[in-house]
Coordinates of C-alpha atoms in Angstrom, one line a residue:
M1126 CA -11.3 -14.3 -15.0
S1127 CA -9.6 -17.4 -16.3
N1128 CA -8.5 -20.0 -13.8
F1129 CA -4.9 -19.4 -15.0
I1130 CA -3.0 -16.3 -14.0
T1131 CA -0.6 -15.4 -16.7
E1132 CA 2.3 -12.9 -16.9
D1133 CA 0.3 -10.8 -19.4
W1134 CA -2.7 -10.7 -17.0
L1135 CA -0.6 -9.5 -14.1
R1136 CA 1.0 -6.8 -16.2
A1137 CA -2.4 -5.6 -17.4
N1138 CA -3.9 -5.4 -13.9
Y1139 CA -1.0 -4.3 -11.7
S1140 CA 1.8 -1.8 -11.9
L1141 CA 4.2 -4.4 -10.5
S1142 CA 6.2 -2.0 -8.4
D1143 CA 8.4 -3.8 -5.9
G1144 CA 6.6 -5.0 -2.8
T1145 CA 3.1 -4.4 -4.1
E1146 CA 0.4 -6.6 -2.5
I1147 CA -1.9 -8.3 -4.9
H1148 CA -5.0 -10.5 -4.2
L1149 CA -5.8 -13.5 -6.4
P1150 CA -8.6 -16.1 -6.3
A1151 CA -7.7 -19.1 -4.1
T1152 CA -8.7 -21.4 -7.0
C1153 CA -6.3 -19.9 -9.5
K1154 CA -3.2 -21.5 -11.0
L1155 CA 0.0 -19.5 -11.8
T1156 CA 1.9 -20.0 -15.0
P1157 CA 5.7 -20.3 -14.6
A1158 CA 6.1 -16.9 -16.2
A1159 CA 3.6 -15.3 -13.8
R1160 CA 5.3 -16.9 -10.8
G1161 CA 8.7 -15.6 -12.1
L1162 CA 7.3 -12.1 -12.4
I1163 CA 5.9 -12.3 -8.9
T1164 CA 9.3 -13.4 -7.6
D1165 CA 11.3 -10.8 -9.6
H1166 CA 9.2 -7.9 -8.4
H1167 CA 8.9 -9.2 -4.8
L1168 CA 5.1 -9.0 -5.0
V1169 CA 3.2 -10.0 -1.8
V1170 CA 0.4 -12.4 -2.9
K1171 CA -2.7 -13.1 -0.9
Y1172 CA -5.4 -15.4 -2.0
Y1173 CA -9.1 -15.1 -1.3
D1174 CA -12.0 -17.5 -1.5
E1175 CA -15.7 -17.0 -2.0
Q1176 CA -16.2 -16.6 1.8
G1177 CA -13.7 -13.7 1.9
R1178 CA -11.1 -15.6 3.8
L1179 CA -7.4 -14.8 3.1
F1180 CA -4.6 -17.2 2.5
I1181 CA -0.9 -17.2 1.7
E1182 CA 1.2 -19.9 0.2
S1183 CA 2.4 -22.5 2.7
D1184 CA 6.2 -22.4 3.3
D1185 CA 6.2 -26.1 4.3
E1186 CA 8.8 -27.8 2.2
N1187 CA 6.7 -31.0 2.1
T1188 CA 3.7 -29.2 0.7
S1189 CA 5.1 -26.3 -1.3
T1190 CA 4.0 -25.8 -4.9
K1191 CA 6.1 -26.9 -7.8
T1192 CA 6.8 -23.8 -9.8
N1193 CA 7.2 -25.5 -13.2
D1194 CA 3.8 -27.2 -13.3
T1195 CA 0.8 -25.1 -14.2
N1196 CA -1.6 -27.9 -13.3
E1197 CA -0.9 -27.5 -9.6
Q1198 CA -2.5 -24.9 -7.5
P1199 CA -0.6 -23.2 -4.7
V1200 CA -0.9 -25.0 -1.3
L1201 CA -2.4 -22.4 0.9
K1202 CA -2.8 -21.7 4.6
Q1203 CA -5.4 -19.3 6.1
V1204 CA -4.1 -16.2 7.8
H1205 CA -5.3 -13.0 9.4
G1206 CA -5.8 -10.3 6.7
L1207 CA -3.6 -7.7 8.4
T1208 CA -0.9 -9.7 10.2
S1209 CA -0.6 -12.6 7.7
Q1210 CA -0.2 -14.8 10.7
Q1211 CA -2.1 -17.9 11.7
G1212 CA -4.0 -18.1 15.0
Y1213 CA -4.5 -15.5 17.7
D1214 CA -2.4 -14.6 20.7
A1215 CA -3.9 -13.8 24.1
A1216 CA -3.9 -10.1 24.7
E1217 CA -3.0 -8.3 28.0
C1218 CA -4.0 -5.0 29.4
Q1219 CA -1.2 -2.4 28.9
L1220 CA -1.9 -1.0 32.4
C1221 CA -1.9 -4.1 34.6
H1222 CA -0.2 -6.5 32.2
Q1223 CA -2.8 -9.2 33.0
A1224 CA -4.5 -11.4 30.4
V1225 CA -7.9 -10.1 29.4
Q1226 CA -10.6 -12.8 29.3
K1227 CA -13.3 -10.5 27.9
K1228 CA -12.5 -7.3 26.0
P1229 CA -14.5 -4.3 27.3
D1230 CA -16.1 -2.0 24.7
T1231 CA -13.8 0.9 25.8
M1232 CA -10.6 -1.0 24.9
T1233 CA -9.2 -2.3 21.6
H1234 CA -6.1 -4.1 20.3
L1235 CA -3.0 -2.0 19.8
N1236 CA -1.3 -5.1 18.5
A1237 CA -1.9 -8.9 18.8
H1238 CA -0.7 -8.8 22.4
T1239 CA -1.8 -5.5 23.9
L1240 CA -5.1 -3.9 24.7
V1241 CA -5.3 -0.2 25.2
S1242 CA -8.0 2.4 25.9
K1243 CA -9.7 3.7 22.8
S1244 CA -8.5 7.2 23.8
D1245 CA -4.9 6.1 23.0
P1246 CA -3.4 8.6 20.5
R1247 CA -1.9 5.7 18.5
L1248 CA -5.4 4.7 17.7
V1249 CA -6.1 8.1 16.2
F1250 CA -3.2 7.5 13.8
R1251 CA -4.6 4.0 12.9
A1252 CA -8.0 5.6 12.3
K1253 CA -6.4 8.2 10.0
L1254 CA -4.7 5.4 8.1
D1255 CA -8.0 3.5 7.9
S1256 CA -9.6 6.6 6.3
C1257 CA -6.8 6.9 3.8
I1258 CA -7.2 3.3 2.8
A1259 CA -11.0 3.7 2.4
M1260 CA -10.4 6.8 0.2
A1261 CA -7.8 5.1 -1.9
V1262 CA -10.1 2.1 -2.5
W1263 CA -13.0 4.4 -3.4
L1264 CA -10.9 6.4 -5.9
Q1265 CA -9.9 3.2 -7.6
I1266 CA -13.5 2.9 -8.9
E1267 CA -14.0 6.7 -9.4
V1268 CA -11.0 7.9 -11.3
S1269 CA -10.2 7.3 -15.0
K1270 CA -7.9 4.5 -16.2
N1271 CA -4.6 6.3 -16.2
P1272 CA -4.1 6.8 -12.5
Q1273 CA -5.4 3.3 -11.6
Q1274 CA -2.1 1.5 -11.3
W1275 CA -0.6 4.2 -9.2
L1276 CA -3.6 3.9 -6.9
T1277 CA -3.1 0.2 -6.6
D1278 CA 0.5 0.9 -5.4
I1279 CA -0.7 3.6 -3.1
R1280 CA -3.3 1.3 -1.5
S1281 CA -0.6 -1.3 -1.1
V1282 CA 1.8 1.1 0.6
L1283 CA -0.9 2.3 3.0
G1284 CA -1.6 -1.3 4.0
N1285 CA 2.1 -1.9 4.5
I1286 CA 2.3 1.2 6.8
M1287 CA -0.6 -0.1 8.8
R1288 CA 1.0 -3.5 9.1
A1289 CA 4.5 -2.1 10.0
D1290 CA 2.9 0.0 12.8
A1291 CA 0.7 -2.8 14.1
L1292 CA 3.5 -5.4 14.1
N1293 CA 6.3 -3.0 15.0
E1294 CA 8.1 -4.1 11.9
P1295 CA 10.3 -1.8 9.7
L1296 CA 8.6 -0.4 6.6
S1297 CA 10.3 -1.7 3.5
N1298 CA 11.4 0.5 0.6
F1299 CA 8.6 0.9 -1.9
M1300 CA 7.9 2.0 -5.4
I1301 CA 4.8 3.7 -6.8
G1302 CA 4.1 3.8 -10.5
G1303 CA 7.5 2.1 -11.0
L1304 CA 9.3 5.0 -9.3
N1305 CA 11.3 4.8 -6.1
E1306 CA 11.1 7.2 -3.2
E1307 CA 14.0 9.3 -4.4
A1308 CA 12.4 9.8 -7.8
I1309 CA 9.1 10.7 -6.3
H1310 CA 10.8 13.2 -4.1
K1311 CA 12.6 14.9 -7.0
L1312 CA 9.4 15.1 -9.2
S1313 CA 7.3 16.6 -6.4
H1314 CA 9.9 19.2 -5.4
N1315 CA 10.8 20.4 -8.9
P1316 CA 7.9 19.5 -11.3
L1317 CA 8.6 22.3 -13.7
K1318 CA 12.1 20.9 -14.4
Y1319 CA 11.2 17.3 -14.7
L1320 CA 7.5 17.4 -15.8
G1321 CA 7.3 20.7 -17.6
H1322 CA 4.6 22.0 -15.3
D1323 CA 4.9 24.2 -12.3
H1324 CA 3.4 23.6 -8.8
I1325 CA -0.3 23.6 -8.7
V1326 CA -3.0 25.0 -6.3
P1327 CA -6.0 22.8 -6.4
S1328 CA -8.9 24.1 -8.4
A1329 CA -12.0 22.7 -10.2
E1330 CA -10.4 23.6 -13.6
Q1331 CA -7.8 20.9 -13.1
G1332 CA -10.4 18.2 -13.8
R1333 CA -12.2 15.4 -11.9
D1334 CA -9.2 13.1 -11.4
A1335 CA -6.9 15.7 -9.9
C1336 CA -9.7 17.0 -7.6
L1337 CA -10.5 13.5 -6.3
L1338 CA -6.8 12.7 -5.8
N1339 CA -6.4 15.9 -3.8
L1340 CA -8.9 14.5 -1.3
L1341 CA -6.7 11.5 -0.8
R1342 CA -3.6 13.7 -0.5
T1343 CA -5.1 15.7 2.3
E1344 CA -6.1 12.5 4.1
V1345 CA -2.5 11.3 3.9
R1346 CA -1.2 14.6 5.2
E1347 CA -3.5 14.4 8.2
A1348 CA -2.2 10.8 8.9
E1349 CA 1.3 12.2 8.6
I1350 CA 0.6 14.9 11.2
S1351 CA -1.1 12.4 13.5
A1352 CA 2.0 10.1 13.2
A1353 CA 4.3 13.0 14.0
S1354 CA 2.5 13.6 17.3
I1355 CA 3.2 10.0 18.3
F1356 CA 6.6 9.3 16.8
I1357 CA 8.4 12.6 17.4
N1358 CA 9.0 13.5 21.0
R1359 CA 9.7 16.8 22.7
D1360 CA 13.5 16.4 22.1
L1361 CA 12.7 15.9 18.3
V1362 CA 13.8 12.3 18.5
V1363 CA 12.0 10.3 15.9
S1364 CA 11.1 6.8 17.0
R1365 CA 9.7 5.6 13.6
P1366 CA 11.6 7.5 10.9
D1367 CA 10.6 4.8 8.4
L1368 CA 6.9 5.5 8.8
M1369 CA 7.4 9.3 8.8
Q1370 CA 9.3 9.2 5.6
G1371 CA 6.9 6.7 4.1
L1372 CA 3.9 8.9 4.7
N1373 CA 5.8 12.0 3.4
R1374 CA 6.7 10.2 0.2
L1375 CA 3.2 8.9 -0.2
S1376 CA 1.8 12.4 0.0
S1377 CA 4.4 13.5 -2.6
A1378 CA 3.4 10.6 -4.9
I1379 CA -0.2 11.6 -4.9
Y1380 CA 0.8 15.2 -5.6
V1381 CA 2.9 14.0 -8.6
L1382 CA -0.1 11.9 -9.7
M1383 CA -2.3 15.0 -9.6
L1384 CA 0.2 16.9 -11.8
L1385 CA 0.2 14.1 -14.3
C1386 CA -3.6 14.2 -14.4
V1387 CA -3.6 18.0 -14.9
Q1388 CA -1.2 17.6 -17.8
Y1389 CA -3.3 14.9 -19.3
E1390 CA -6.3 17.2 -19.3
T1391 CA -4.3 19.5 -21.5
N1392 CA -2.3 17.3 -23.9
S1393 CA -3.9 13.8 -23.5
I1394 CA -0.5 12.3 -23.0
W1395 CA 0.2 9.9 -20.1
P1396 CA 3.9 9.4 -19.5
T1397 CA 5.3 5.9 -19.0
K1398 CA 7.6 4.9 -16.2
D1399 CA 10.5 4.9 -18.6
T1400 CA 9.6 8.4 -19.8
L1401 CA 9.6 9.7 -16.2
T1402 CA 12.8 8.0 -15.2
S1403 CA 14.6 9.3 -18.4
K1404 CA 13.7 12.8 -17.4
L1405 CA 15.2 12.2 -14.0
G1406 CA 18.3 10.8 -15.5
V1407 CA 17.7 7.5 -13.8
Q1408 CA 18.9 4.4 -15.6

């Protein structure tokens, strides 16, 4: 990769859906057009070095990067890969609320401040998310070129869900393949109307990509059911509606992607974002 990150390179390697997280080399330099694209699409940029450490741009006004000079590299600060925060907070036991000097093997962090037993059901949900992320990453090197950018967005959303849960932050609205959550919902519920193909039942005849994506879809479904056991109480009060809806839409997005792969097996046509939005009547 060139030391310069250009707008064309970003467009070729990412779908650029709003809020997508992208990773760039810590030694790279951003052209003004590339930086403008990142700002316009609200991309979350993390930088990595040869040792695998993650960084974000410093928000210190005295050290921030000039955006109109391609000869300057971003001024970076090292952060935790999940929380994007510097440093570590002392954790306390959820039961006794005392600081824990040495973490026992039977406990783990629920968040930066709290240690819980590894039998905590919230950790089951985290483990399911972890499996989803692992599957999404694996599929990025297994499927053909067409679904790649959708998978980049899916991987990003899974990471955002993990972060929102761990930090108790709201999950931001997201886009996958350039489509917002409402568009994904419409496509998945009425594919015959909008895509020209009815609902599918997974089978080997649908091709390799659709079969592999179905593995990820089922993983996300399991994560959604696990989340429901935590975030929906006996009175049907939902404590994290953002996460529940996010997981539901994520499953729908993978199903839509499966349908697109099935159609491609037949007609070798991969629809653009503009084609899909025009079918939905979205401007």
